mmCIF file of C-alpha atoms in Angstrom:
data_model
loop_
_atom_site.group_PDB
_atom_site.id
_atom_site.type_symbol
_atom_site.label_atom_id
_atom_site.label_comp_id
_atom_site.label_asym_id
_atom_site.label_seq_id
_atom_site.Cartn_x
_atom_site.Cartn_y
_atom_site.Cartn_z
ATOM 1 C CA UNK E 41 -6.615 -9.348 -21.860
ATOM 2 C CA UNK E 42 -4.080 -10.208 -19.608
ATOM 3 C CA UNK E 43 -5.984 -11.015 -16.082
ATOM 4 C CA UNK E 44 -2.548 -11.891 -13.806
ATOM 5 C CA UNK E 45 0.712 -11.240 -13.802
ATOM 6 C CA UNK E 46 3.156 -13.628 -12.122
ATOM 7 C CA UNK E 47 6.729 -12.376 -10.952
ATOM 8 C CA UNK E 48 9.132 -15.090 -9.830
ATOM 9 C CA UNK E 49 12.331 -14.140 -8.447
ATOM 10 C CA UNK E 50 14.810 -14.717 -5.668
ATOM 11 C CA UNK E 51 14.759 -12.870 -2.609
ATOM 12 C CA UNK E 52 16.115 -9.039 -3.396
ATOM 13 C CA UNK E 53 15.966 -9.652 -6.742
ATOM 14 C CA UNK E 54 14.162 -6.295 -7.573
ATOM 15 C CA UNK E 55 10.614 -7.573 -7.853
ATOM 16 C CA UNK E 56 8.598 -5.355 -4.970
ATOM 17 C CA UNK E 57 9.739 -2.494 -6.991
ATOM 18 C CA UNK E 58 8.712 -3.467 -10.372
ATOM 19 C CA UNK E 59 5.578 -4.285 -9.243
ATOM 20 C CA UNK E 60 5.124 -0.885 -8.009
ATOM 21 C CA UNK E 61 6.333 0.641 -11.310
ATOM 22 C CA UNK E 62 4.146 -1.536 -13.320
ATOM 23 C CA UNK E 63 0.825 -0.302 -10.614
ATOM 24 C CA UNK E 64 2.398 3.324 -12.046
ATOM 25 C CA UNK E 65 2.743 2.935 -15.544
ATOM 26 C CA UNK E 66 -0.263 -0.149 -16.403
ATOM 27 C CA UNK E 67 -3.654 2.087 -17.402
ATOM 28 C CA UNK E 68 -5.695 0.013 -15.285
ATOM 29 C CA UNK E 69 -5.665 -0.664 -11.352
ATOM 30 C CA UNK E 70 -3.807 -4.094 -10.844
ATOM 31 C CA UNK E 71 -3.885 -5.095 -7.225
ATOM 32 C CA UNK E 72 -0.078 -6.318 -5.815
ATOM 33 C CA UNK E 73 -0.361 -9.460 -3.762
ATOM 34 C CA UNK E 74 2.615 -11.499 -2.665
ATOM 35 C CA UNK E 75 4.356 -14.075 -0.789
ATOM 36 C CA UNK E 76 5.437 -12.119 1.697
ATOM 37 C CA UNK E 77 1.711 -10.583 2.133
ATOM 38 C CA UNK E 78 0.608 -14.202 3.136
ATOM 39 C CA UNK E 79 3.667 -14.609 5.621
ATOM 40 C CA UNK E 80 2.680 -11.615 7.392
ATOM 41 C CA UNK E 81 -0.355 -12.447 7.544
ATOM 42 C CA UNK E 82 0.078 -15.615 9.243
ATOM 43 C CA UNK E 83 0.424 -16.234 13.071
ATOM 44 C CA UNK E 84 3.714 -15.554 14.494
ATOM 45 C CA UNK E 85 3.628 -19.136 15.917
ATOM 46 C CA UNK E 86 4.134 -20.309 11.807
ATOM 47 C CA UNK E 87 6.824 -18.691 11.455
ATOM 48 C CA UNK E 88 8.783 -20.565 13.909
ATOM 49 C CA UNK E 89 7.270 -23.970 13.516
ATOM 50 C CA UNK E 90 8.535 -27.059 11.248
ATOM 51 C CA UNK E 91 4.898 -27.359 10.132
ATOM 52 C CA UNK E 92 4.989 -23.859 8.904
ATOM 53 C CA UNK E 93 7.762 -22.034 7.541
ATOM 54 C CA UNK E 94 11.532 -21.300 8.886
ATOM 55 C CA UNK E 95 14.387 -19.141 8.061
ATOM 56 C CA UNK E 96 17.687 -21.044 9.151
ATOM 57 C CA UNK E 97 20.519 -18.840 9.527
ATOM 58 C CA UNK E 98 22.075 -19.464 6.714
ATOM 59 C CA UNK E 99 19.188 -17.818 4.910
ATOM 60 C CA UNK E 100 17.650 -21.363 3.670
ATOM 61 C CA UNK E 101 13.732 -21.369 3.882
ATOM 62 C CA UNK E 102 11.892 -24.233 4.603
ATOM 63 C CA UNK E 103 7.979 -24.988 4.698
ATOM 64 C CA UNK E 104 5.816 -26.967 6.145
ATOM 65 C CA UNK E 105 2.226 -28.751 5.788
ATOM 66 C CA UNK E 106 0.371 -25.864 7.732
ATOM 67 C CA UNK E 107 2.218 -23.302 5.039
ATOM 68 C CA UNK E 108 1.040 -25.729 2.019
ATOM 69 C CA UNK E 109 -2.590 -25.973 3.531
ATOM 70 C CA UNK E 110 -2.355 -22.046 4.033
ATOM 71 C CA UNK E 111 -1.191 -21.469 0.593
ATOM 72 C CA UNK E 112 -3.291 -23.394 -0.825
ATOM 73 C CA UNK E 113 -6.154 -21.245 -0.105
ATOM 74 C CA UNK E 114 -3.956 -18.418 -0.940
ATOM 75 C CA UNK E 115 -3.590 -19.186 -4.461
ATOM 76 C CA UNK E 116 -7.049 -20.147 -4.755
ATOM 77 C CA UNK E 117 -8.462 -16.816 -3.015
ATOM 78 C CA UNK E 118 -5.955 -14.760 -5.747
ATOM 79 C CA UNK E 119 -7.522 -16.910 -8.425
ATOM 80 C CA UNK E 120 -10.970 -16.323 -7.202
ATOM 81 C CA UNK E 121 -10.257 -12.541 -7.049
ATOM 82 C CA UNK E 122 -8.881 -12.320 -10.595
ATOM 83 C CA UNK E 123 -12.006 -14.182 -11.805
ATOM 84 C CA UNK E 124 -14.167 -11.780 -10.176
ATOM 85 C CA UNK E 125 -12.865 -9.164 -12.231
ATOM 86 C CA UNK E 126 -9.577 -7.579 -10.620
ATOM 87 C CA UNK E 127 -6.252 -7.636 -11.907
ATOM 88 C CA UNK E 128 -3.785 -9.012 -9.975
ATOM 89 C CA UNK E 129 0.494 -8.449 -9.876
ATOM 90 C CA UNK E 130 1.649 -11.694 -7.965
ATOM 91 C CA UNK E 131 5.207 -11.333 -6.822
ATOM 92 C CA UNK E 132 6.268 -14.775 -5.944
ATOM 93 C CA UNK E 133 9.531 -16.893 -4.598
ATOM 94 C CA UNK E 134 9.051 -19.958 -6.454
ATOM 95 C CA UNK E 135 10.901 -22.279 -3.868
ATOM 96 C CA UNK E 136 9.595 -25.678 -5.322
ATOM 97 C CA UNK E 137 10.585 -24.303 -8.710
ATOM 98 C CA UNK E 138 8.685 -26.123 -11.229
ATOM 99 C CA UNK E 139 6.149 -27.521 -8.622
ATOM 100 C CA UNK E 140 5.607 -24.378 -7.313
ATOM 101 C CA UNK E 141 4.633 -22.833 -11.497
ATOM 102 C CA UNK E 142 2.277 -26.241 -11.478
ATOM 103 C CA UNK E 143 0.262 -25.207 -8.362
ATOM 104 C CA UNK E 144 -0.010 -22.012 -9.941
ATOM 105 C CA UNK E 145 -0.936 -23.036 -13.018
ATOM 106 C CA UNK E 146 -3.586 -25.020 -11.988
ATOM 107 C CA UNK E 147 -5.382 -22.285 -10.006
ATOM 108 C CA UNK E 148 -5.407 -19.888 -13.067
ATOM 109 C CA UNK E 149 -5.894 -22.905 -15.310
ATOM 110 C CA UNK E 150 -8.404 -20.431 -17.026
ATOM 111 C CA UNK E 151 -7.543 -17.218 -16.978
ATOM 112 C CA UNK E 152 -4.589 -15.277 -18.669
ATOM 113 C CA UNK E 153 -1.690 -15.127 -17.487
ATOM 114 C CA UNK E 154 1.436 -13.384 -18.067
ATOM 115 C CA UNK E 155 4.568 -15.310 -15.989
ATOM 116 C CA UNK E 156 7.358 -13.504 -15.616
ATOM 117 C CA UNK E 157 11.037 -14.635 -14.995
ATOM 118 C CA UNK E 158 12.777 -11.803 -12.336
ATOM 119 C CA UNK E 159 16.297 -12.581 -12.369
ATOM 120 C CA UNK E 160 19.260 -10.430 -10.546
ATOM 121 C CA UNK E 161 22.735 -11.889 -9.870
ATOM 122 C CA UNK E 162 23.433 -13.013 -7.086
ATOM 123 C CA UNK E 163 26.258 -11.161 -5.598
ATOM 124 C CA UNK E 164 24.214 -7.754 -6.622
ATOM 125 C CA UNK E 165 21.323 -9.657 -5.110
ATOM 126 C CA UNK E 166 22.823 -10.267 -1.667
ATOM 127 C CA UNK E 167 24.317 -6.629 -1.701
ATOM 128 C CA UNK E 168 20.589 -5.442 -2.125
ATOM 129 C CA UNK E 169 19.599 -7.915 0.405
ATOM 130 C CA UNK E 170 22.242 -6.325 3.528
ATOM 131 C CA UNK E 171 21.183 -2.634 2.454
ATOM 132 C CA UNK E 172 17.904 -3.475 3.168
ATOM 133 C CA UNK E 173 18.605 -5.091 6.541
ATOM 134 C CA UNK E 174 14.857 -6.935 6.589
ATOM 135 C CA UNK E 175 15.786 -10.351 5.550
ATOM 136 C CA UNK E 176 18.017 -13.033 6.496
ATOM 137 C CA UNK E 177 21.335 -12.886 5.650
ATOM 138 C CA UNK E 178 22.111 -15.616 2.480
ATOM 139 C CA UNK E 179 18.576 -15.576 1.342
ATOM 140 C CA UNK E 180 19.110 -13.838 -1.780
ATOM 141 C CA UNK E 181 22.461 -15.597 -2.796
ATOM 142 C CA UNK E 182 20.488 -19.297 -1.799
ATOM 143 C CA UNK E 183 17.374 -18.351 -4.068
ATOM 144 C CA UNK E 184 18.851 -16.642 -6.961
ATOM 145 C CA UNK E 185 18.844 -19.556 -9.414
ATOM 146 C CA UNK E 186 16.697 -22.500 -7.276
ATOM 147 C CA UNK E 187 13.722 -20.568 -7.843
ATOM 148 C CA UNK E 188 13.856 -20.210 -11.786
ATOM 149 C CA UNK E 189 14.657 -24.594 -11.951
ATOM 150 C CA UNK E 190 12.337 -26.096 -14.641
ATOM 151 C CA UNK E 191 10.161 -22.889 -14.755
ATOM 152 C CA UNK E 192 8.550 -21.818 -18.192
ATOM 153 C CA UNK E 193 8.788 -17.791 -18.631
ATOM 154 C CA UNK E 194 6.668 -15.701 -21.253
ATOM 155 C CA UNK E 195 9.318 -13.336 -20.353
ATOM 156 C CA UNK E 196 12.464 -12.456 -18.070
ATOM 157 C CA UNK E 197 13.979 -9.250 -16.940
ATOM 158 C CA UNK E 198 17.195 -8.809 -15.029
ATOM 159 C CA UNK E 199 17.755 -6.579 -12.580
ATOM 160 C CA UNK E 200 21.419 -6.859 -12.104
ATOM 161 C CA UNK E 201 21.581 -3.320 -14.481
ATOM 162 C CA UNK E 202 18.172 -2.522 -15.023
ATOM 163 C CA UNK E 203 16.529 -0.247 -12.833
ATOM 164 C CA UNK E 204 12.660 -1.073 -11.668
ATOM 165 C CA UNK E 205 10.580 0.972 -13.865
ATOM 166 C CA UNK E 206 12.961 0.068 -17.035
ATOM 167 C CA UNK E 207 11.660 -3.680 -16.230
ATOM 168 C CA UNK E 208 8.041 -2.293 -16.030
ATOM 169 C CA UNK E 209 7.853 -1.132 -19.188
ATOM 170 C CA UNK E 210 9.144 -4.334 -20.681
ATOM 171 C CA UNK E 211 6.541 -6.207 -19.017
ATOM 172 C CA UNK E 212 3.575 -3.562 -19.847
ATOM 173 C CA UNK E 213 4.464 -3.738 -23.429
ATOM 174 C CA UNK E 214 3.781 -7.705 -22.625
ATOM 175 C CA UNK E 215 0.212 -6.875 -21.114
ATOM 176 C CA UNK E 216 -2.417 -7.466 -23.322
#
């Protein structure tokens, strides 16, 4: 059976809201954690600081060693929970692209997982990402492609036409 579930997309892409379709529609409670769960959770004092993680103007996100150290355990707590028995929806911004799968990968080295490629174009993406008026402008448009670079997918969905729960019930047919 399928233990995680691991949505990569761009910023705005559409993922929050698959994620809650597929806690709708999935027979079995699946807990949602996500990137932007372990930003808000950090100090405010990260999210201003080279060593943790910035938002330039221009919608560009960098991170730093305290971030990596953070995330680290992050992963590794998500991991832990999934081996204790809880299903787990990750929605993810896979900055690093590939590097970003491997650390992944190697913290659910042994369990099954279902990876999931979100993508949404980028204009429709950056539309999405003004009407929501919570992130920086240029984020979506800067992420829309970067994050998918060298990443293997069990399966994609696009947003661009497709609404949230149509996505869902791609994926749950996926869900073993």
């Amino acid at each position: 059976m399928t233990e995680v579930i691991v949505l990569n997309g761009g910023s705005s892409s559409g993922k929050s809201g698959i994620v809650r379709c597929l806690q709708a529609v999935l027979p079995d409670p699946w807990l949602a954690l996500g990137t932007d769960t372990l930003v808000e959770a950090m100090p405010a004092s990260m999210k201003a600081s080279d060593a943790g993680i910035e938002f330039a103007l221009d919608g560009e996100v960098s991170v730093g060693p305290e971030f990596r150290t953070l995330e680290a355990a992050w992963i590794e707590g998500i991991a832990a929970m999934a081996r204790s028995g809880a299903r787990v929806i990750v929605d993810e911004v896979f900055l690093g692209g590939a590097a970003s799968q491997q650390r992944w990968q190697k913290a659910l080295r042994d369990l099954r997982v279902l990876w999931v490629g979100v993508r949404c174009d980028s204009a429709v993406a950056a539309g999405r990402e003004v009407a929501r008026g919570d992130r920086v402008t240029g984020m979506a448009a800067s992420q829309a492609e970067v994050v998918h670079r060298g990443v293997a997918y069990d399966l994609e969905v696009d947003t661009t036409h497709a609404e949230s729960m149509e996505c869902a019930q791609v994926i749950a047919a996926h869900v073993r």
